[in-house]
Coordinates of C-alpha atoms and ligand atoms in Angstrom, one line a residue:
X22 CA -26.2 -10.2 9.2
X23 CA -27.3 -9.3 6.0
X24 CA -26.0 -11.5 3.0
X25 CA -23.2 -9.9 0.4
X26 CA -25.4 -9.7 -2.5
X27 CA -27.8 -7.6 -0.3
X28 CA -25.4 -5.5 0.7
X29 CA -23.9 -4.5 -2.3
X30 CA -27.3 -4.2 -3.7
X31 CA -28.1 -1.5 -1.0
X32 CA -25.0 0.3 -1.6
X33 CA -25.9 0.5 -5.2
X34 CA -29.3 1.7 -4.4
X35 CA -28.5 4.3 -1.9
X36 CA -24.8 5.6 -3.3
X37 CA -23.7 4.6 0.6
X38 CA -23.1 1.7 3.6
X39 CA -25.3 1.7 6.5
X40 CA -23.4 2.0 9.9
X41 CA -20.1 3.6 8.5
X42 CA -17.7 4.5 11.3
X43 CA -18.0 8.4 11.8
X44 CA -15.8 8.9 15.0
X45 CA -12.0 9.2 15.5
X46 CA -11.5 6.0 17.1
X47 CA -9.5 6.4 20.3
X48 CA -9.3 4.7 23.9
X49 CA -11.1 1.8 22.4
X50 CA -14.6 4.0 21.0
X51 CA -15.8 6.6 18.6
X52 CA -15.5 9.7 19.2
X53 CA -16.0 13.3 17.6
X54 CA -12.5 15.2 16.8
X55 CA -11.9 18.0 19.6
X56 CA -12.5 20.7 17.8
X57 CA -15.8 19.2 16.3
X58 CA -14.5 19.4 12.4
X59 CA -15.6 16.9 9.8
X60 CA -14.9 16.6 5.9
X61 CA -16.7 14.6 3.6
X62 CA -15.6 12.0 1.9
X63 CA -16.5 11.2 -2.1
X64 CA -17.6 8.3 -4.0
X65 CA -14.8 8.6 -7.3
X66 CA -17.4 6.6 -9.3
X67 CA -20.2 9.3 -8.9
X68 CA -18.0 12.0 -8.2
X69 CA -20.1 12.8 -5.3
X70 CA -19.6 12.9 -1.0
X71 CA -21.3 9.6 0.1
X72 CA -20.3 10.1 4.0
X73 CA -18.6 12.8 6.2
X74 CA -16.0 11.5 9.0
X75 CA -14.4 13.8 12.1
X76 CA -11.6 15.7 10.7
X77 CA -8.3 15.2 13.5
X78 CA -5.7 18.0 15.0
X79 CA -2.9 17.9 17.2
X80 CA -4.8 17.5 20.1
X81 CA -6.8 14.2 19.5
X82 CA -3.6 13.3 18.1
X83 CA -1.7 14.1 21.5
X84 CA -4.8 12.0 23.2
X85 CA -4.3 9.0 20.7
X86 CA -0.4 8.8 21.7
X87 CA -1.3 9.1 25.4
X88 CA -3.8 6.2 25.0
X89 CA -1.7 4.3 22.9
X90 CA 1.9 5.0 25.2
X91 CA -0.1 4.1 28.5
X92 CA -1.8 1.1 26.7
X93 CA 2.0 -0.3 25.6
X94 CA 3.3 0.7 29.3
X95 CA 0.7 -1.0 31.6
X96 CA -1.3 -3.9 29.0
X97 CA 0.2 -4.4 25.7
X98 CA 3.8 -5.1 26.0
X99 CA 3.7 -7.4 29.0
X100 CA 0.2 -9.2 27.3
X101 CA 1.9 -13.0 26.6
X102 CA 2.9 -13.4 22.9
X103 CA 0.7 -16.9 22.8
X104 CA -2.3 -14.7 23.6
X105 CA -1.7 -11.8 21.2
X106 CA -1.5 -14.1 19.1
X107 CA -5.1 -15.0 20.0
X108 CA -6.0 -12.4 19.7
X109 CA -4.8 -11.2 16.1
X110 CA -5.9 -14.4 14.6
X111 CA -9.5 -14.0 15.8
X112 CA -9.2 -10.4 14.1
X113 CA -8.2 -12.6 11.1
X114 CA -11.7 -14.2 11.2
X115 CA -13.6 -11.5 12.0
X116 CA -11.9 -9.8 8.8
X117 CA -13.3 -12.8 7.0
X118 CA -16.5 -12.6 8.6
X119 CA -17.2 -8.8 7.5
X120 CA -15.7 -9.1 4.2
X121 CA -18.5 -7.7 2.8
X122 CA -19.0 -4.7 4.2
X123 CA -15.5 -4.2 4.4
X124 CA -15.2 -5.0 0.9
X125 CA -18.1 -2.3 -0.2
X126 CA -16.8 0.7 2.3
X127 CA -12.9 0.2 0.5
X128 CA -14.9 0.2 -3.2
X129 CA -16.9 3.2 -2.2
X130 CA -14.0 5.1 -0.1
X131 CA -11.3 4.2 -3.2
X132 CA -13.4 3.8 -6.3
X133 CA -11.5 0.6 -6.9
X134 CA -13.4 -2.4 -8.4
X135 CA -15.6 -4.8 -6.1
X136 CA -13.8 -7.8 -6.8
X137 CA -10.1 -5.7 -6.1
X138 CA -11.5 -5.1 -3.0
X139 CA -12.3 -8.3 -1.6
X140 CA -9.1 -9.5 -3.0
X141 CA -7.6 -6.8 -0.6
X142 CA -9.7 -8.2 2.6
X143 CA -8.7 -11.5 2.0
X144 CA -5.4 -10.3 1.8
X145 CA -5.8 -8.3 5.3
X146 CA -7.4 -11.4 6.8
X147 CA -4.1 -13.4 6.0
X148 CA -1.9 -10.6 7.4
X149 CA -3.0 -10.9 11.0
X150 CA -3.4 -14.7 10.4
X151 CA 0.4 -14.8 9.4
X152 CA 1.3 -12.3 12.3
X153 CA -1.1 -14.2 14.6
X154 CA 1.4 -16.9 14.4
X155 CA 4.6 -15.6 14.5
X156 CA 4.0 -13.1 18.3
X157 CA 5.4 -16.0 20.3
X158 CA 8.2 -17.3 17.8
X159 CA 10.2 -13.9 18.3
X160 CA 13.4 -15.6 19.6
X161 CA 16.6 -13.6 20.9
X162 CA 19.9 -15.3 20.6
X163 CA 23.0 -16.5 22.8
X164 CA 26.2 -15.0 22.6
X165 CA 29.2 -16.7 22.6
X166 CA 31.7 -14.5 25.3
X167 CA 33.2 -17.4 27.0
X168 CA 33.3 -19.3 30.2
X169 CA 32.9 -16.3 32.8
X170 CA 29.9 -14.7 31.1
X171 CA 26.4 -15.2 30.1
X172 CA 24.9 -13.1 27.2
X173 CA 22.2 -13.2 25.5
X174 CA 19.9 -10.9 22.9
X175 CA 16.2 -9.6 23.7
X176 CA 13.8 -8.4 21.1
X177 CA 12.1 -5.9 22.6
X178 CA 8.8 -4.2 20.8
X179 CA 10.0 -0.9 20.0
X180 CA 7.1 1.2 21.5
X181 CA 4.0 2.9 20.3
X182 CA 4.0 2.6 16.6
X183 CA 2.6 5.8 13.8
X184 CA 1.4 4.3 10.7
X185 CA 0.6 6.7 7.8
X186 CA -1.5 5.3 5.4
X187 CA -2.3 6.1 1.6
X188 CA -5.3 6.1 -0.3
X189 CA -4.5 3.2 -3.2
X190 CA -4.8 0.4 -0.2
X191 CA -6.6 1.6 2.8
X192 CA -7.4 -1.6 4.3
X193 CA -4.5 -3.5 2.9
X194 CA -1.7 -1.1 3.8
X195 CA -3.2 -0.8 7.6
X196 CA -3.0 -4.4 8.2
X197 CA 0.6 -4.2 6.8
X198 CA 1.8 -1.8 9.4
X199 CA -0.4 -2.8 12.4
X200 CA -0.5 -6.8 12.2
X201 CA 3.2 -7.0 12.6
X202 CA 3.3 -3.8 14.9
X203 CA 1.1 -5.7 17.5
X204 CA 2.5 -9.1 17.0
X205 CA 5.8 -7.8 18.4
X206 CA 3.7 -6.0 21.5
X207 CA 3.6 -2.6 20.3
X208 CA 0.8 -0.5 20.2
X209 CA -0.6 1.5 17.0
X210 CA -1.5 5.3 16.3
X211 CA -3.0 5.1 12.6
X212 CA -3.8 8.2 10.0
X213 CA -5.2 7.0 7.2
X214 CA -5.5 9.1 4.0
X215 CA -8.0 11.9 4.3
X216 CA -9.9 10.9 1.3
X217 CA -9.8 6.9 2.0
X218 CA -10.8 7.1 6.1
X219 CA -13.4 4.1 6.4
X220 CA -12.1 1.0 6.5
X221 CA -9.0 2.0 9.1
X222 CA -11.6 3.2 11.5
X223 CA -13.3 -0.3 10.9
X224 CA -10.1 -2.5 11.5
X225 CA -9.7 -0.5 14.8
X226 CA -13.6 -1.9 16.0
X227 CA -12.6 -5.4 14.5
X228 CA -9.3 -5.4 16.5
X229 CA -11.1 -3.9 19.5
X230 CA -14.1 -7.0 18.9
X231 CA -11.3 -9.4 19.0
X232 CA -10.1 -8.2 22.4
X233 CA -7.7 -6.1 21.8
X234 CA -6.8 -4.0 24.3
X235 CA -8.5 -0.1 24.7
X236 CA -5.6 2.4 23.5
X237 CA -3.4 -0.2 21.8
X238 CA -4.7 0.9 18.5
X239 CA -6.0 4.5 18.0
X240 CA -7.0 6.2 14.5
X241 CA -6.8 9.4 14.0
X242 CA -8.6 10.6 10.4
X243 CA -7.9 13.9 8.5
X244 CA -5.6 15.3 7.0
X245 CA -2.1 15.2 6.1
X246 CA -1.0 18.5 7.4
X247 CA -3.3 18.5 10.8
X248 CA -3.3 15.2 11.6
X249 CA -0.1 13.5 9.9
X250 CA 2.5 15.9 10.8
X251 CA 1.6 16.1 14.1
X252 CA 1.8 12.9 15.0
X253 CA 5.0 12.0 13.0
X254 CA 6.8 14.6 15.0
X255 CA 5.2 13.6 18.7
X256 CA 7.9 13.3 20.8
X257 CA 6.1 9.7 22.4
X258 CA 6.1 7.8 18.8
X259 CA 9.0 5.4 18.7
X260 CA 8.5 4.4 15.4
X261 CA 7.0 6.0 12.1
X262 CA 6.3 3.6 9.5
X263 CA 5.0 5.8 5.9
X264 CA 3.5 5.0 2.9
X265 CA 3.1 7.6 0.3
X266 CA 5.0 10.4 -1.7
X267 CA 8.4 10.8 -2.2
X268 CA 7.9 14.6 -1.5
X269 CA 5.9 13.6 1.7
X270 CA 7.8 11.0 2.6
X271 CA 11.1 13.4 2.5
X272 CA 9.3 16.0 4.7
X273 CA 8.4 13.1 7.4
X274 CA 11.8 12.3 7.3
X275 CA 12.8 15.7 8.3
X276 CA 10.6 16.0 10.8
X277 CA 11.3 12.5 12.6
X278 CA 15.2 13.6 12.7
X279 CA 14.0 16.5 15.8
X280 CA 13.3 13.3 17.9
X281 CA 15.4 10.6 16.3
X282 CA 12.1 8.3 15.4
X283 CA 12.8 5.2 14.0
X284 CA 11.7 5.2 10.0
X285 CA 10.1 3.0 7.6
X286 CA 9.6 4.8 3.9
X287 CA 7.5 3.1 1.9
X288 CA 7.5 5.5 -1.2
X289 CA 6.6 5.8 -5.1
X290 CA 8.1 3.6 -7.7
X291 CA 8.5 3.6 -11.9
X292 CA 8.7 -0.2 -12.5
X293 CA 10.0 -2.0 -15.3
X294 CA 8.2 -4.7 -16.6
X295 CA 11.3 -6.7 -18.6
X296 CA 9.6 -8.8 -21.8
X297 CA 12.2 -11.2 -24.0
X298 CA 12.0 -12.8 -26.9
X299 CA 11.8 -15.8 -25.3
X300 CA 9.4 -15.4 -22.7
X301 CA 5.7 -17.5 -22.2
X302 CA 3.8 -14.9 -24.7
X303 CA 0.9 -15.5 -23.1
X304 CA 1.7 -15.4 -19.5
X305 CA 3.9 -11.9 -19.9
X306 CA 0.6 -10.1 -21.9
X307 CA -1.8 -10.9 -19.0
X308 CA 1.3 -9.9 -16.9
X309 CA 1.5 -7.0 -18.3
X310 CA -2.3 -5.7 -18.4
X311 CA -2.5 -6.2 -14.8
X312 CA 0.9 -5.0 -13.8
X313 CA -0.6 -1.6 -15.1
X314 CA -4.3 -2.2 -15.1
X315 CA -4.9 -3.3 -11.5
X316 CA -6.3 -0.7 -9.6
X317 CA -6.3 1.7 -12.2
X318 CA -2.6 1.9 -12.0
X319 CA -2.6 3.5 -8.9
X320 CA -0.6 0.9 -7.1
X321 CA 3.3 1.8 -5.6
X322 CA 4.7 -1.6 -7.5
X323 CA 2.4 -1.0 -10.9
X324 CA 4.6 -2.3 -13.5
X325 CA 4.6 1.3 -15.4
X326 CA 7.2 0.8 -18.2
X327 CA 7.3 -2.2 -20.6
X328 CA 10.8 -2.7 -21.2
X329 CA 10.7 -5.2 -24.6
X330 CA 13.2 -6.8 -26.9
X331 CA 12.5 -5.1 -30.5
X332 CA 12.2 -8.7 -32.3
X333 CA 9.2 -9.2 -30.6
X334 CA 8.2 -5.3 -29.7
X335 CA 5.6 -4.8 -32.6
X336 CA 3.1 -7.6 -32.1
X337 CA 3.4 -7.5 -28.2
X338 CA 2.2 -3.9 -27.7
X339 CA -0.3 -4.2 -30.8
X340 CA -2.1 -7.4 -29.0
X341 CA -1.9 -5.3 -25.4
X342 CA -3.0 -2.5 -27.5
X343 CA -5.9 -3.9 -28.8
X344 CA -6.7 -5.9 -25.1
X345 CA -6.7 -2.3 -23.4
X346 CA -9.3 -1.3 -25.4
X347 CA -11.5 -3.8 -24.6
X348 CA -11.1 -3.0 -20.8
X349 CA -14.5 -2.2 -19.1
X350 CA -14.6 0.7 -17.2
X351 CA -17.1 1.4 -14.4
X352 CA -18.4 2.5 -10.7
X353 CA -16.6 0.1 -8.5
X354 CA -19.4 -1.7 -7.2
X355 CA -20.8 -2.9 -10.9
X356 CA -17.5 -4.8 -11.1
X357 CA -16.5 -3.6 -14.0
X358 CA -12.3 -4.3 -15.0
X359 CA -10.9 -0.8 -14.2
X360 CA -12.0 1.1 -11.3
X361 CA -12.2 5.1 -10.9
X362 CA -9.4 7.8 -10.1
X363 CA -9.2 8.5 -6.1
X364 CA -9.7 12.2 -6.1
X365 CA -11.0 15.0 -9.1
X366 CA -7.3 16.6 -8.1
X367 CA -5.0 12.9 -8.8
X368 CA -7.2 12.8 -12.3
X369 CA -5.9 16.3 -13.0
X370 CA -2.2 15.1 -12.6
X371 CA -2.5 12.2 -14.3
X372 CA -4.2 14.3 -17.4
X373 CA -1.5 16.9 -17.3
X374 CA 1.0 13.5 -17.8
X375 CA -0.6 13.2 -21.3
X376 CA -1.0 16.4 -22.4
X377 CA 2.4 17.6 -21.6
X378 CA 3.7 14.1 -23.3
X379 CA 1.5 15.6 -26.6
X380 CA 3.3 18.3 -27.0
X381 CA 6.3 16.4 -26.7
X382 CA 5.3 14.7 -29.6
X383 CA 4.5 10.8 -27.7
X384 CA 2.7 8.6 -30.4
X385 CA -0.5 7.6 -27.4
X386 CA -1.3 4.0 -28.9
X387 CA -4.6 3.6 -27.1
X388 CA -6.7 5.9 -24.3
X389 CA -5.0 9.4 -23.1
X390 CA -7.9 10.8 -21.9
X391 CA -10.1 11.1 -18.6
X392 CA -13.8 9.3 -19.0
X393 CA -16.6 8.7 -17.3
X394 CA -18.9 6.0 -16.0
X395 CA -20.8 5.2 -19.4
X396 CA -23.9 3.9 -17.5
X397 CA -24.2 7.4 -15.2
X398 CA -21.9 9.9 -17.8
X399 CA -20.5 10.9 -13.8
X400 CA -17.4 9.8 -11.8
X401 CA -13.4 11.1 -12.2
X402 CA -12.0 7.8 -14.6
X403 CA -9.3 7.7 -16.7
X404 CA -8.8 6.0 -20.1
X405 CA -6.5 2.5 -20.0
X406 CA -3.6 4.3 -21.8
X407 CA -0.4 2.8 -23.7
X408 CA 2.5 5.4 -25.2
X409 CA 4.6 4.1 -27.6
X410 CA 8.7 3.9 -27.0
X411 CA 9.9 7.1 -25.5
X412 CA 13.8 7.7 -24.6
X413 CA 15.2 7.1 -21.1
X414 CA 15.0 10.6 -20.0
X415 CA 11.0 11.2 -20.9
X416 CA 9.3 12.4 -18.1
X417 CA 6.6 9.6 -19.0
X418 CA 9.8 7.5 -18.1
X419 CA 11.0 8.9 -15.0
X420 CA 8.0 10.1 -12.6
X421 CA 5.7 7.7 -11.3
X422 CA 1.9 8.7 -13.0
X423 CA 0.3 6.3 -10.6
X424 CA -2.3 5.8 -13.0
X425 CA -3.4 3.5 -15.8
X426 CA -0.6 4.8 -18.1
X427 CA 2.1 2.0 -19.5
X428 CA 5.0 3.5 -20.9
X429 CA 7.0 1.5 -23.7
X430 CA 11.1 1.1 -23.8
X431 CA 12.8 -0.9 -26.3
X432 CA 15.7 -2.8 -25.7
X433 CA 17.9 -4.3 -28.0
X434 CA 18.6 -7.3 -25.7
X435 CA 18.9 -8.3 -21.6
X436 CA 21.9 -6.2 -20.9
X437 CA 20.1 -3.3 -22.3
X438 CA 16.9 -3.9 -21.3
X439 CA 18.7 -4.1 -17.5
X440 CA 20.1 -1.2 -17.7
X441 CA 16.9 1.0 -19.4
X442 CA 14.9 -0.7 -16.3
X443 CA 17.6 0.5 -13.7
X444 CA 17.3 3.5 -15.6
X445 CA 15.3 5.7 -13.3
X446 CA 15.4 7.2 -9.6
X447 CA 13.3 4.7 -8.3
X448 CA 13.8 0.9 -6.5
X449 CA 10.7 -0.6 -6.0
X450 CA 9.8 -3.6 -8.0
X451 CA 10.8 -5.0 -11.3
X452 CA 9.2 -7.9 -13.4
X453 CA 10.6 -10.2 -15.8
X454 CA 9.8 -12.6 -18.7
X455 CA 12.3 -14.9 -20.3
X456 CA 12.5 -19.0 -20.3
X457 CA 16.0 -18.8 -19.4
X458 CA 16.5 -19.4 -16.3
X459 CA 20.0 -18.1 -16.2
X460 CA 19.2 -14.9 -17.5
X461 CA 16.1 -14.3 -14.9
X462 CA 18.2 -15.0 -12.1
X463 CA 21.2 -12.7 -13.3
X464 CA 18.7 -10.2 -14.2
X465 CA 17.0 -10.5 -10.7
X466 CA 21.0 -10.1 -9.2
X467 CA 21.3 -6.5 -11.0
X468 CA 18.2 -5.0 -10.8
X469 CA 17.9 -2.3 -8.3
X470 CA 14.6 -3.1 -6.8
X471 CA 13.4 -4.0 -3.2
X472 CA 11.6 -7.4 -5.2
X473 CA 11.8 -8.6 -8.2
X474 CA 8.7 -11.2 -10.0
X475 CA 10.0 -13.4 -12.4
X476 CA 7.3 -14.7 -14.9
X477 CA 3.9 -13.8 -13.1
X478 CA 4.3 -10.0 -11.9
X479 CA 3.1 -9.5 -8.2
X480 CA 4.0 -13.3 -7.4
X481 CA 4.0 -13.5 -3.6
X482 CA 2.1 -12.5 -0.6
X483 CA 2.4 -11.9 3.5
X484 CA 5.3 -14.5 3.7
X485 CA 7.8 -11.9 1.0
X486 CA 9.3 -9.2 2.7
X487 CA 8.3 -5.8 0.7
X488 CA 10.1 -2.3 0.6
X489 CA 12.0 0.0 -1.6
X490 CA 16.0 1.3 -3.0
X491 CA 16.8 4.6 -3.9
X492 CA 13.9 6.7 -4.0
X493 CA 11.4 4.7 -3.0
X494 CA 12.5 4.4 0.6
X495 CA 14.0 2.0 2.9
X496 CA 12.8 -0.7 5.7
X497 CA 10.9 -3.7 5.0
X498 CA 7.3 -4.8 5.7
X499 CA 5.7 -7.7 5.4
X500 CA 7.6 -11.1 5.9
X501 CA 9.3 -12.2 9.3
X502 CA 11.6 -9.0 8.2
X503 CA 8.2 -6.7 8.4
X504 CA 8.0 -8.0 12.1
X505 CA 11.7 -7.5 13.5
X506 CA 10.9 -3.8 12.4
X507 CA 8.5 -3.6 14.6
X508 CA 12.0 -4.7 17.7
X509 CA 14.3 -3.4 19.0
X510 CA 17.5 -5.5 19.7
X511 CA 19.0 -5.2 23.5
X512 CA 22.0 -7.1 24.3
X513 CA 22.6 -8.5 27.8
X514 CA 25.9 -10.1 29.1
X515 CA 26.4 -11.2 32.7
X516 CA 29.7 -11.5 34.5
X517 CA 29.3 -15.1 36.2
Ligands
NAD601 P1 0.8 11.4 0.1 O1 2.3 11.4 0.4 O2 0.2 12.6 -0.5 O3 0.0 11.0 1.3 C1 0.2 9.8 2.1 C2 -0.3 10.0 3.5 O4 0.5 10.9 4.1 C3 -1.7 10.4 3.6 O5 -2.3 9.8 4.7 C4 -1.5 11.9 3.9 O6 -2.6 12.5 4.6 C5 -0.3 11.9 4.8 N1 0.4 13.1 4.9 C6 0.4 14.2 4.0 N2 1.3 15.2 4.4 C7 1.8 14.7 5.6 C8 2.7 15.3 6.5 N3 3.3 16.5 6.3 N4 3.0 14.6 7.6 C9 2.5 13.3 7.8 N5 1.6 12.7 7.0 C10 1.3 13.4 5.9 O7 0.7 10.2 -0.9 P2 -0.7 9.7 -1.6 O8 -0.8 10.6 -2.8 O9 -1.8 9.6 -0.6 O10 -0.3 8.2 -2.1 C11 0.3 8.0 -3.3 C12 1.8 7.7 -3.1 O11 2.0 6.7 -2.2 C13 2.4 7.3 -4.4 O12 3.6 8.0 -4.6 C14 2.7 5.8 -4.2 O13 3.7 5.2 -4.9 C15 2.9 5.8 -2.7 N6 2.7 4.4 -2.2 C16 3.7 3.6 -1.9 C17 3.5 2.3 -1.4 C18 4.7 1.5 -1.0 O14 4.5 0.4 -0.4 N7 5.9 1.8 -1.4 C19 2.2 1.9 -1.3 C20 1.2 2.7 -1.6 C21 1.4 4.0 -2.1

């Protein structure tokens, strides 16, 4: 196997990765979509296709349910727990032991960073080595109905699973869904996002590698309208678990209603990240920069809105100020600190965010702009932008951008700065900085937000259950919560 530094170096070289998946992956093998279609798919950096991949409709998505509902009927479900366990941990490894190609296809695919990417392997790796250990510690319970019964509770996997994935964490956001989903015996039909479709296909061959059974996990690439809907509305899918738009996520929910499918809604968010006066400077300023930063801002959780006491206000945003200018900017694989935009069209909506906040006469502190790779003058990238305080009902305030673009809120203390970060349609996450521990923790009582990070923002991992309020959805992944999703409770009681 050829060494990471060589394989990066060949990527750079020839714009692409050797060996790239280029089949719907169904049964347990490649194979070309029915009706022969492919799309390309584009490197953001370059701003160019680096690899075309089949292009799913309703009927491979009809053949992926079939494999997948006959794989949960005759293998899957009745497989022991103690060996699916097996066999998701030895997917864990052989996670690890592709890293690096894994690592390069999500850079290429998502135009994130090099280093964001392996973070998001590793991070994939310890999902199905988390799940790997928890398929034979799904326990039912007793119930108490007296002498002349018996009762008890089963936790029965819910079925054959639809997982619809976004762009902003291919790999990461697939493990999410499927490690838990086949931990509780379920089998797994996957779209991924029809301009991030590698490294889905690729988890499929390392679950497959690992022994998986053929048909308990199918993926079915292209797009949204072809592929997705279809299989969110199949009659045979017990359970639909989405990440992405509100809008989409709305129209998915429609559509599972005609069949009553179960629903997770993982959806956008516009979170606050709460600075006090007398927070760890230090520790809330690198906080903030990657609350924002990571991933170019295009991350569900990005803390998007600096909500900050006015005492310290002035010398807090001038420092970030002067750090976001300093940011590198770059094609993923030369490592640079910020990554490209996903797709030419998500760098148009995040530029019509600024020049619509222009007119409204925002004071842009630093960036505002789209860019480009300075070493190539090519790629869709967009500046590292900061807008100074804007009211509560700014649009720059109330949509998510999902882009590197920190709006500023001032608060005149923590009630206020509570209520400005509740101040929005959104639930997803909220951060906060303060040395009083009383005030975190009352703070962390009233926010509405699926999780809240107190003094180091994205604090956590596998083991913290992860989901929305409001508008950014319902259902929890992630955590021992993540897996009981994936069940369905049946009570049994016995007259003795
Ligand atoms: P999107 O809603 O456009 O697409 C998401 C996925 O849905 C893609 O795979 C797409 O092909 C598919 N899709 C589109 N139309 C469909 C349909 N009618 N039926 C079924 N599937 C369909 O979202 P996006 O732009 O790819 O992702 C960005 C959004 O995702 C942001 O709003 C972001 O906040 C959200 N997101 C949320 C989380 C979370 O955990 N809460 C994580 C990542 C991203």
């Amino acid at each position: 196997m050829a060494n990471a530094s060589d394989i990066v170096a060949r990527a750079r070289r020839t714009g692409t990765l050797d060996g790239l998946p280029d089949g719907l992956f169904l049964d347990g093998a490649f194979r070309p979509a029915v009706s022969g279609a492919r799309m390309e798919s584009f490197d953001p950096g370059r701003a160019s296709a680096f690899a075309s991949f089949a292009s799913g409709g309703a009927d491979d998505v009809d053949a992926a349910v079939e494999s997948a509902k006959k794989a949960f009927e005759t293998v899957w479900r009745d497989t022991a727990p103690a060996g699916r366990g097996r066999i998701l941990a030895r997917a864990a490894q052989l996670i690890r032991e592709q890293a690096d190609r894994l690592a390069v296809a999500e850079s290429l695919d998502s135009g994130k960073t090099l280093s964001e990417a392996r973070g998001d392997v590793g991070g994939a790796a310890r999902c199905f080595e988390y799940y790997a250990g928890a398929c034979d510690k799904i326990e039912g319970r007793s119930l108490p109905l007296g002498a002349d019964y018996l009762g008890y509770t089963l936790a029965e996997p819910v079925g054959v699973t639809a997982h619809i994935i976004p762009w902003n964490y291919p790999l990461s956001t697939a493990a999410r869904g499927l490690a838990p989903a086949l931990a509780a015996g379920c089998t797994v039909v996957a779209k991924p996002a029809e301009t991030t479709p590698f490294t889905a296909l690729m988890l499929a061959e390392i679950l497959s590698q690992a022994g998986l059974p053929d048909g308990a996990c199918n993926v079915v690439t292209g797009t949204g309208a072809q592929a997705g809907a279809p299989l969110v509305a199949h009659a045979d899918i017990n359970q639909v678990t989405f990440t992405g738009s509100v809008a989409t996520g709305q129209s998915v929910m429609r559509s599972a209603a005609d069949h009553v499918t179960r629903l997770v809604l993982e959806l956008g968010g516009k979170s606050p990240v709460i600075v006090l006066s007398d927070c760890d400077r230090e520790a809330a300023l690198s906080g903030v920069m990657g609350a924002i930063f990571e991933n170019a801002g295009q991350i569900c959780s990005a803390g998007s809105r600096l909500v900050i006491e006015r005492s310290i206000a002035d010398g807090f945003v001038a420092e970030l100020v002067a750090r976001a200018a300093r940011l590198t900017i770059g094609h993923g694989l030369d490592d640079p600190d910020m990554g490209a935009i996903n797709s030419a069209g998500h760098l148009a909506k995040v530029t019509g965010f600024l020049d619509r906040a222009r007119t409204r006469g925002a004071e842009i502190l630093t960036g505002g702009t789209p860019t480009v790779d300075p070493e190539t003058g090519k790629g869709w990238f967009f500046e590292p932008t900061i807008v100074g305080d804007r009211p509560a009902d700014d649009e720059l305030v109330q949509e998510e951008i999902f882009g590197p673009v920190l709006t500023v809120q001032i608060a005149e203390d923590a009630d206020h700065a509570l209520a400005l970060a509740n101040g929005t349609r959104y639930g997803l996450v909220a951060g906060i900085y303060t040395s009083g521990f009383g005030t975190a923790h009352r703070l962390a009582r009233r926010l509405e937000a699926g999780q809240v990070f107190i003094n180091e923002y994205f604090a956590g991992g596998i083991e913290a259950p992860f989901g929305g309020t409001k508008f950014s959805g319902f259902g929890r992944e992630k955590g021992l919560e993540g897996l009981l999703g994936y069940c369905r409770t049946k009570s049994v009681a016995a007259r003795l």
